[in-house]
Amino acid sequence: MTQFMVGSEVKTKGKLAKFASYLMNVKTTEEKNDALAKIAEQLLIEKDAILEANKKDLVSGKENGLTDAVLDRIMLNEQRIQAMCEAIFQLISLPDPIGEVLESFTKENGLKIEKRRVPLGVVCMIYEARPNVTVDAATLCLKTGNAVMLRGSSSAKHSNIALVSCIHRALEKSALPIDAVQLIEDTRHETASELFHLKEYIDVLIPRGGKKLIDLVVKEASVPVLETGAGNCHIYVDQSADYEIAEKVIINAKTQRPSVCNAAESLLIHKDWFKLHGKKLLTNLENAGVEIIGDEKVCDVLPHATLASDEDYATEYLSLTISVKIVNNVDEAIDHINYYGTKHSEAIITNDEKSAEIFLNRVDATSVYVNASTRFTDGFEFGYGAEIGISTQKLHARGPMGLPALTSTKYYIRGNGQIRG
Amino acid sequence: MTQFMVGSEVKTKGKLAKFASYLMNVKTTEEKNDALAKIAEQLLIEKDAILEANKKDLVSGKENGLTDAVLDRIMLNEQRIQAMCEAIFQLISLPDPIGEVLESFTKENGLKIEKRRVPLGVVCMIYEARPNVTVDAATLCLKTGNAVMLRGSSSAKHSNIALVSCIHRALEKSALPIDAVQLIEDTRHETASELFHLKEYIDVLIPRGGKKLIDLVVKEASVPVLETGAGNCHIYVDQSADYEIAEKVIINAKTQRPSVCNAAESLLIHKDWFKLHGKKLLTNLENAGVEIIGDEKVCDVLPHATLASDEDYATEYLSLTISVKIVNNVDEAIDHINYYGTKHSEAIITNDEKSAEIFLNRVDATSVYVNASTRFTDGFEFGYGAEIGISTQKLHARGPMGLPALTSTKYYIRGNGQIRG
């Protein structure tokens, strides 16, 4: 590791990444895929050294009192390295978005204008414990012709250094510049702050991690941010909903993997449907291990339920808890969702075409479902073959982000002396 | 004018705009176009009141010592109101991007997924003196199904209040909610700062004005920003350049309208071409009224030229001044442009296909030209029929922005009980 003065590491590596990005943007798909394959090979070659570095992180993590959950996120083993390699081969098989012609037209004066997909330039990923993000972020950026600056957490420092050294040795054997992958090794807060404002060299910041990290980056950064966010996802059961579909979708959306952003957190039920099926549905949810926090009507029929507060409706539990509210109609459900939701994934269970259309059009979210589980909001499930994250912002990319989210566009204009009159 | 407590105007109007945005996003193209036509009509009906309000701004502007250039930007007259109306009818004739299906596929499990264009929601425009931006921004946002918050400058306060009142009276007669257009009347700094952070209600901030305003918004805002920027545009004259094309393109790009962002500010000339044609070209530029600031080689052949500093190469003059540097080859030109440029519009004059391709691919800018004037970077010139501004950032939109830049996307997903395994 080269030693840098405070602050100078970020600027120096930013500059190197910027220079590398100008070389990267003309690399062919073959050159990029070849480098990716070499990275996968090198990971297997250096497996033992990587696991040894990872052990150092685990040991100091235990000394520093990290929880078992965090230690598990830091932990690498042969299987997890194998999984990284498989993800790389999957990435190689995906089409290269760079160079795609998105628009093409000739003006009356003879100017030929093409709008083409180009790399973003330098992407900076700021992320938390998991060292697999290091390899994932680097390879996604290389595939899309970008240079990348990686700023992981101190808890995975040794693992990240070993992984990036390994990537560098692979790039040395490839046609890509090794400077295209930069790891910021100094993990003090100051380096993150410096990255937030390095507009000179960084084209986009992508935070990957918990809400606290993302909120900090969004609040502080002057470099544009690709925001991935929290999911307070709702399922609304309409008057005409099919019972079987409602029950299986709700149980799936709540219990299949409660800790992820596309899991359901809140249930809205039409008052008439609730009278007919409410008790049965909620009892079955309880039997599936779900704790129910509901409004007065819910508490009336369900002795175990806790009374919900306004705050409950705004909470992303990320656990086997769900808030339940009885509503008068689809409009009330939509207003509730647009007020309390985080604009991630929202579903209606209905047999009424009109309710479905109103819900699809008026709910403000990345992904709106009719009669299906919110758990499908995912780059792989949508068939994009890769996922940078799920954008909950409205600019650039919204919903699951595949490779094109890591690209920009450029106008190529060819003339023979045209001037503006 | 309703009176608000400090701060409360922004929040209250933000909330009203957000509610209105949920009504706007289901309005039909016909309803939106009808409302636009009614705004144009109402502007003509209320012409006298608008001009009277504008006179108040001009009088207090003179009292406050505003320059003639700024007063001219504030000034409205019958012709300028007529021009606003014409722009509205042009906007009505453009296709409505909302509802366009961008992707559509059915997964193996039967889920039907559509990616559709939807409005952004609430767009906040922060702008300077010119009151025509008020009408322009409001109508562009309404056409794209958005609600809009307008924050103009104190120097055009009376004009902006008159224009927005007029728009409200037109909307009252239309199917659109009048709350879709909100003017922040309190023009103290505090209201701008509050808007920068009103993530709860605002989906995107668009600053329109000088570099100082844009830099402030980018630096301070936590709401995502659509950045339009400065143009330090270059023209590189390659070894093989045709003399006639070089001269006419350079004179056009520098002198046709020197105060705009797509005007040329810097000239790079291949050393061999310079030996043959340099003196003639630069003399003709001087004869066209251009002041030349050049490197030593330029000063050697041109007695009137001033020696250029590093700072000159980074300067957007916005006047009849140009910096000139002699370079060894196309690579040196590209490196110079990528270092000093603002990534706006860059041109090469060449007869060499290879130089043209290298330049097109490696120069990092929104629009790269071969043998044509940089002045063409413009939404109308590109045929988009409207222009929100020219984005110099890489996310969301890059280069001239037409109506689609004011939209986002949403996934519509229809199933019959699909759950994730």
mmCIF file of N, CA, C and O in Angstrom, chain A residues 179-236:
data_model
loop_
_atom_site.group_PDB
_atom_site.id
_atom_site.type_symbol
_atom_site.label_atom_id
_atom_site.label_comp_id
_atom_site.label_asym_id
_atom_site.label_seq_id
_atom_site.Cartn_x
_atom_site.Cartn_y
_atom_site.Cartn_z
ATOM 1 N N ASP A 179 -5.456 1.323 -13.647
ATOM 2 C CA ASP A 179 -5.958 2.466 -12.882
ATOM 3 C C ASP A 179 -7.473 2.624 -12.970
ATOM 4 O O ASP A 179 -8.049 3.484 -12.294
ATOM 5 N N ALA A 180 -8.108 1.805 -13.789
ATOM 6 C CA ALA A 180 -9.569 1.894 -13.885
ATOM 7 C C ALA A 180 -10.258 1.433 -12.605
ATOM 8 O O ALA A 180 -11.442 1.693 -12.417
ATOM 9 N N VAL A 181 -9.531 0.727 -11.734
ATOM 10 C CA VAL A 181 -10.110 0.319 -10.448
ATOM 11 C C VAL A 181 -9.261 0.900 -9.319
ATOM 12 O O VAL A 181 -8.080 0.565 -9.193
ATOM 13 N N GLN A 182 -9.843 1.794 -8.534
ATOM 14 C CA GLN A 182 -9.127 2.458 -7.438
ATOM 15 C C GLN A 182 -9.831 2.164 -6.127
ATOM 16 O O GLN A 182 -11.034 2.366 -6.009
ATOM 17 N N LEU A 183 -9.052 1.705 -5.157
ATOM 18 C CA LEU A 183 -9.617 1.498 -3.818
ATOM 19 C C LEU A 183 -9.105 2.588 -2.882
ATOM 20 O O LEU A 183 -7.897 2.804 -2.774
ATOM 21 N N ILE A 184 -10.018 3.284 -2.223
ATOM 22 C CA ILE A 184 -9.606 4.249 -1.191
ATOM 23 C C ILE A 184 -9.378 3.446 0.088
ATOM 24 O O ILE A 184 -10.317 2.899 0.662
ATOM 25 N N GLU A 185 -8.113 3.346 0.485
ATOM 26 C CA GLU A 185 -7.782 2.480 1.617
ATOM 27 C C GLU A 185 -7.979 3.180 2.953
ATOM 28 O O GLU A 185 -8.175 2.537 3.981
ATOM 29 N N ASP A 186 -7.903 4.500 2.922
ATOM 30 C CA ASP A 186 -8.110 5.282 4.145
ATOM 31 C C ASP A 186 -9.617 5.394 4.370
ATOM 32 O O ASP A 186 -10.314 6.064 3.618
ATOM 33 N N THR A 187 -10.116 4.708 5.416
ATOM 34 C CA THR A 187 -11.571 4.644 5.598
ATOM 35 C C THR A 187 -12.075 5.597 6.677
ATOM 36 O O THR A 187 -13.152 5.402 7.229
ATOM 37 N N ARG A 188 -11.308 6.641 6.951
ATOM 38 C CA ARG A 188 -11.825 7.647 7.895
ATOM 39 C C ARG A 188 -12.943 8.441 7.234
ATOM 40 O O ARG A 188 -13.018 8.541 6.005
ATOM 41 N N HIS A 189 -13.795 9.065 8.055
ATOM 42 C CA HIS A 189 -14.923 9.843 7.533
ATOM 43 C C HIS A 189 -14.484 10.893 6.520
ATOM 44 O O HIS A 189 -15.181 11.156 5.543
ATOM 45 N N GLU A 190 -13.312 11.492 6.769
ATOM 46 C CA GLU A 190 -12.862 12.590 5.916
ATOM 47 C C GLU A 190 -12.760 12.167 4.454
ATOM 48 O O GLU A 190 -13.014 12.973 3.555
ATOM 49 N N THR A 191 -12.369 10.913 4.219
ATOM 50 C CA THR A 191 -12.206 10.525 2.808
ATOM 51 C C THR A 191 -13.569 10.422 2.127
ATOM 52 O O THR A 191 -13.705 10.740 0.953
ATOM 53 N N ALA A 192 -14.588 9.978 2.867
ATOM 54 C CA ALA A 192 -15.928 9.938 2.275
ATOM 55 C C ALA A 192 -16.383 11.352 1.947
ATOM 56 O O ALA A 192 -16.861 11.628 0.844
ATOM 57 N N SER A 193 -16.194 12.276 2.891
ATOM 58 C CA SER A 193 -16.605 13.674 2.658
ATOM 59 C C SER A 193 -15.899 14.238 1.434
ATOM 60 O O SER A 193 -16.491 14.977 0.646
ATOM 61 N N GLU A 194 -14.624 13.889 1.297
ATOM 62 C CA GLU A 194 -13.882 14.410 0.155
ATOM 63 C C GLU A 194 -14.462 13.861 -1.160
ATOM 64 O O GLU A 194 -14.598 14.586 -2.145
ATOM 65 N N LEU A 195 -14.801 12.586 -1.146
ATOM 66 C CA LEU A 195 -15.391 11.976 -2.344
ATOM 67 C C LEU A 195 -16.730 12.643 -2.701
ATOM 68 O O LEU A 195 -17.049 12.823 -3.875
ATOM 69 N N PHE A 196 -17.515 13.022 -1.677
ATOM 70 C CA PHE A 196 -18.823 13.647 -1.925
ATOM 71 C C PHE A 196 -18.715 14.897 -2.797
ATOM 72 O O PHE A 196 -19.683 15.291 -3.434
ATOM 73 N N HIS A 197 -17.535 15.549 -2.749
ATOM 74 C CA HIS A 197 -17.418 16.844 -3.429
ATOM 75 C C HIS A 197 -16.389 16.836 -4.558
ATOM 76 O O HIS A 197 -16.041 17.885 -5.076
ATOM 77 N N LEU A 198 -15.919 15.651 -4.951
ATOM 78 C CA LEU A 198 -14.848 15.567 -5.955
ATOM 79 C C LEU A 198 -15.427 15.620 -7.374
ATOM 80 O O LEU A 198 -15.219 14.720 -8.191
ATOM 81 N N LYS A 199 -16.141 16.696 -7.655
ATOM 82 C CA LYS A 199 -16.808 16.836 -8.951
ATOM 83 C C LYS A 199 -15.811 16.855 -10.117
ATOM 84 O O LYS A 199 -16.159 16.508 -11.245
ATOM 85 N N GLU A 200 -14.615 17.286 -9.807
ATOM 86 C CA GLU A 200 -13.563 17.367 -10.822
ATOM 87 C C GLU A 200 -13.313 15.987 -11.465
ATOM 88 O O GLU A 200 -13.040 15.894 -12.656
ATOM 89 N N TYR A 201 -13.376 14.934 -10.662
ATOM 90 C CA TYR A 201 -13.006 13.618 -11.178
ATOM 91 C C TYR A 201 -14.130 12.585 -11.162
ATOM 92 O O TYR A 201 -14.061 11.596 -11.895
ATOM 93 N N ILE A 202 -15.130 12.775 -10.321
ATOM 94 C CA ILE A 202 -16.171 11.740 -10.189
ATOM 95 C C ILE A 202 -17.445 12.179 -10.902
ATOM 96 O O ILE A 202 -17.912 13.304 -10.732
ATOM 97 N N ASP A 203 -18.012 11.277 -11.710
ATOM 98 C CA ASP A 203 -19.237 11.612 -12.444
ATOM 99 C C ASP A 203 -20.502 11.220 -11.700
ATOM 100 O O ASP A 203 -21.539 11.852 -11.866
ATOM 101 N N VAL A 204 -20.441 10.148 -10.904
ATOM 102 C CA VAL A 204 -21.619 9.755 -10.141
ATOM 103 C C VAL A 204 -21.208 8.978 -8.889
ATOM 104 O O VAL A 204 -20.236 8.221 -8.910
ATOM 105 N N LEU A 205 -21.945 9.215 -7.830
ATOM 106 C CA LEU A 205 -21.733 8.500 -6.565
ATOM 107 C C LEU A 205 -22.864 7.500 -6.398
ATOM 108 O O LEU A 205 -24.037 7.853 -6.565
ATOM 109 N N ILE A 206 -22.528 6.256 -6.053
ATOM 110 C CA ILE A 206 -23.570 5.279 -5.759
ATOM 111 C C ILE A 206 -23.338 4.723 -4.358
ATOM 112 O O ILE A 206 -22.399 3.961 -4.137
ATOM 113 N N PRO A 207 -24.174 5.110 -3.405
ATOM 114 C CA PRO A 207 -24.063 4.523 -2.078
ATOM 115 C C PRO A 207 -24.786 3.182 -2.063
ATOM 116 O O PRO A 207 -25.874 3.057 -2.612
ATOM 117 N N ARG A 208 -24.170 2.174 -1.487
ATOM 118 C CA ARG A 208 -24.847 0.874 -1.334
ATOM 119 C C ARG A 208 -24.775 0.477 0.127
ATOM 120 O O ARG A 208 -23.686 0.228 0.648
ATOM 121 N N GLY A 209 -25.908 0.425 0.772
ATOM 122 C CA GLY A 209 -25.915 0.068 2.187
ATOM 123 C C GLY A 209 -27.205 0.511 2.830
ATOM 124 O O GLY A 209 -28.218 0.647 2.153
ATOM 125 N N GLY A 210 -27.168 0.741 4.126
ATOM 126 C CA GLY A 210 -28.361 1.073 4.895
ATOM 127 C C GLY A 210 -28.836 2.496 4.638
ATOM 128 O O GLY A 210 -28.166 3.293 3.979
ATOM 129 N N LYS A 211 -30.009 2.768 5.192
ATOM 130 C CA LYS A 211 -30.666 4.065 5.002
ATOM 131 C C LYS A 211 -29.801 5.220 5.511
ATOM 132 O O LYS A 211 -29.759 6.291 4.896
ATOM 133 N N LYS A 212 -29.077 4.983 6.613
ATOM 134 C CA LYS A 212 -28.279 6.049 7.220
ATOM 135 C C LYS A 212 -27.179 6.495 6.246
ATOM 136 O O LYS A 212 -26.965 7.694 6.044
ATOM 137 N N LEU A 213 -26.504 5.509 5.642
ATOM 138 C CA LEU A 213 -25.443 5.822 4.691
ATOM 139 C C LEU A 213 -26.016 6.586 3.490
ATOM 140 O O LEU A 213 -25.477 7.614 3.061
ATOM 141 N N ILE A 214 -27.125 6.068 2.947
ATOM 142 C CA ILE A 214 -27.704 6.680 1.751
ATOM 143 C C ILE A 214 -28.165 8.110 2.043
ATOM 144 O O ILE A 214 -27.884 9.034 1.283
ATOM 145 N N ASP A 215 -28.840 8.295 3.177
ATOM 146 C CA ASP A 215 -29.300 9.638 3.540
ATOM 147 C C ASP A 215 -28.131 10.607 3.675
ATOM 148 O O ASP A 215 -28.216 11.761 3.254
ATOM 149 N N LEU A 216 -27.028 10.132 4.270
ATOM 150 C CA LEU A 216 -25.854 10.986 4.439
ATOM 151 C C LEU A 216 -25.312 11.430 3.076
ATOM 152 O O LEU A 216 -25.035 12.608 2.849
ATOM 153 N N VAL A 217 -25.167 10.468 2.155
ATOM 154 C CA VAL A 217 -24.607 10.783 0.840
ATOM 155 C C VAL A 217 -25.516 11.772 0.105
ATOM 156 O O VAL A 217 -25.066 12.776 -0.450
ATOM 157 N N VAL A 218 -26.838 11.500 0.135
ATOM 158 C CA VAL A 218 -27.787 12.376 -0.564
ATOM 159 C C VAL A 218 -27.732 13.788 0.017
ATOM 160 O O VAL A 218 -27.754 14.777 -0.709
ATOM 161 N N LYS A 219 -27.618 13.866 1.337
ATOM 162 C CA LYS A 219 -27.641 15.176 1.997
ATOM 163 C C LYS A 219 -26.361 15.955 1.717
ATOM 164 O O LYS A 219 -26.404 17.151 1.457
ATOM 165 N N GLU A 220 -25.220 15.267 1.741
ATOM 166 C CA GLU A 220 -23.945 15.971 1.706
ATOM 167 C C GLU A 220 -23.377 16.191 0.307
ATOM 168 O O GLU A 220 -22.706 17.181 0.061
ATOM 169 N N ALA A 221 -23.597 15.239 -0.601
ATOM 170 C CA ALA A 221 -22.817 15.222 -1.838
ATOM 171 C C ALA A 221 -23.203 16.323 -2.814
ATOM 172 O O ALA A 221 -24.383 16.604 -3.003
ATOM 173 N N SER A 222 -22.202 16.928 -3.434
ATOM 174 C CA SER A 222 -22.486 17.810 -4.568
ATOM 175 C C SER A 222 -22.280 17.058 -5.885
ATOM 176 O O SER A 222 -22.777 17.470 -6.916
ATOM 177 N N VAL A 223 -21.557 15.936 -5.850
ATOM 178 C CA VAL A 223 -21.489 15.048 -7.015
ATOM 179 C C VAL A 223 -22.883 14.399 -7.164
ATOM 180 O O VAL A 223 -23.497 14.045 -6.164
ATOM 181 N N PRO A 224 -23.400 14.263 -8.409
ATOM 182 C CA PRO A 224 -24.713 13.623 -8.568
ATOM 183 C C PRO A 224 -24.743 12.213 -7.965
ATOM 184 O O PRO A 224 -23.770 11.471 -8.052
ATOM 185 N N VAL A 225 -25.873 11.865 -7.349
ATOM 186 C CA VAL A 225 -26.004 10.585 -6.646
ATOM 187 C C VAL A 225 -27.046 9.708 -7.327
ATOM 188 O O VAL A 225 -28.106 10.187 -7.722
ATOM 189 N N LEU A 226 -26.727 8.427 -7.493
ATOM 190 C CA LEU A 226 -27.744 7.455 -7.879
ATOM 191 C C LEU A 226 -28.244 6.850 -6.583
ATOM 192 O O LEU A 226 -27.529 6.105 -5.925
ATOM 193 N N GLU A 227 -29.480 7.184 -6.226
ATOM 194 C CA GLU A 227 -30.005 6.834 -4.908
ATOM 195 C C GLU A 227 -30.781 5.524 -4.964
ATOM 196 O O GLU A 227 -31.717 5.374 -5.727
ATOM 197 N N THR A 228 -30.368 4.581 -4.134
ATOM 198 C CA THR A 228 -31.164 3.369 -3.951
ATOM 199 C C THR A 228 -31.756 3.490 -2.559
ATOM 200 O O THR A 228 -31.120 4.025 -1.665
ATOM 201 N N GLY A 229 -32.986 3.029 -2.381
ATOM 202 C CA GLY A 229 -33.626 3.417 -1.126
ATOM 203 C C GLY A 229 -34.404 2.338 -0.432
ATOM 204 O O GLY A 229 -34.440 1.169 -0.827
ATOM 205 N N ALA A 230 -35.048 2.795 0.614
ATOM 206 C CA ALA A 230 -35.820 1.932 1.496
ATOM 207 C C ALA A 230 -37.156 1.579 0.842
ATOM 208 O O ALA A 230 -37.602 2.221 -0.094
ATOM 209 N N GLY A 231 -37.764 0.501 1.325
ATOM 210 C CA GLY A 231 -39.041 0.069 0.776
ATOM 211 C C GLY A 231 -40.092 -0.142 1.861
ATOM 212 O O GLY A 231 -40.091 -1.183 2.517
ATOM 213 N N ASN A 232 -40.984 0.852 2.032
ATOM 214 C CA ASN A 232 -42.158 0.642 2.880
ATOM 215 C C ASN A 232 -43.283 0.252 1.911
ATOM 216 O O ASN A 232 -44.058 1.089 1.465
ATOM 217 N N CYS A 233 -43.307 -1.048 1.553
ATOM 218 C CA CYS A 233 -44.186 -1.534 0.480
ATOM 219 C C CYS A 233 -45.542 -1.975 1.037
ATOM 220 O O CYS A 233 -45.609 -2.608 2.089
ATOM 221 N N HIS A 234 -46.610 -1.641 0.292
ATOM 222 C CA HIS A 234 -47.977 -1.959 0.707
ATOM 223 C C HIS A 234 -48.614 -3.004 -0.207
ATOM 224 O O HIS A 234 -48.302 -3.071 -1.394
ATOM 225 N N ILE A 235 -49.556 -3.756 0.390
ATOM 226 C CA ILE A 235 -50.468 -4.543 -0.445
ATOM 227 C C ILE A 235 -51.874 -4.092 -0.091
ATOM 228 O O ILE A 235 -52.243 -4.052 1.094
ATOM 229 N N TYR A 236 -52.638 -3.685 -1.104
ATOM 230 C CA TYR A 236 -54.018 -3.277 -0.877
ATOM 231 C C TYR A 236 -54.944 -4.384 -1.387
ATOM 232 O O TYR A 236 -54.863 -4.805 -2.542
#
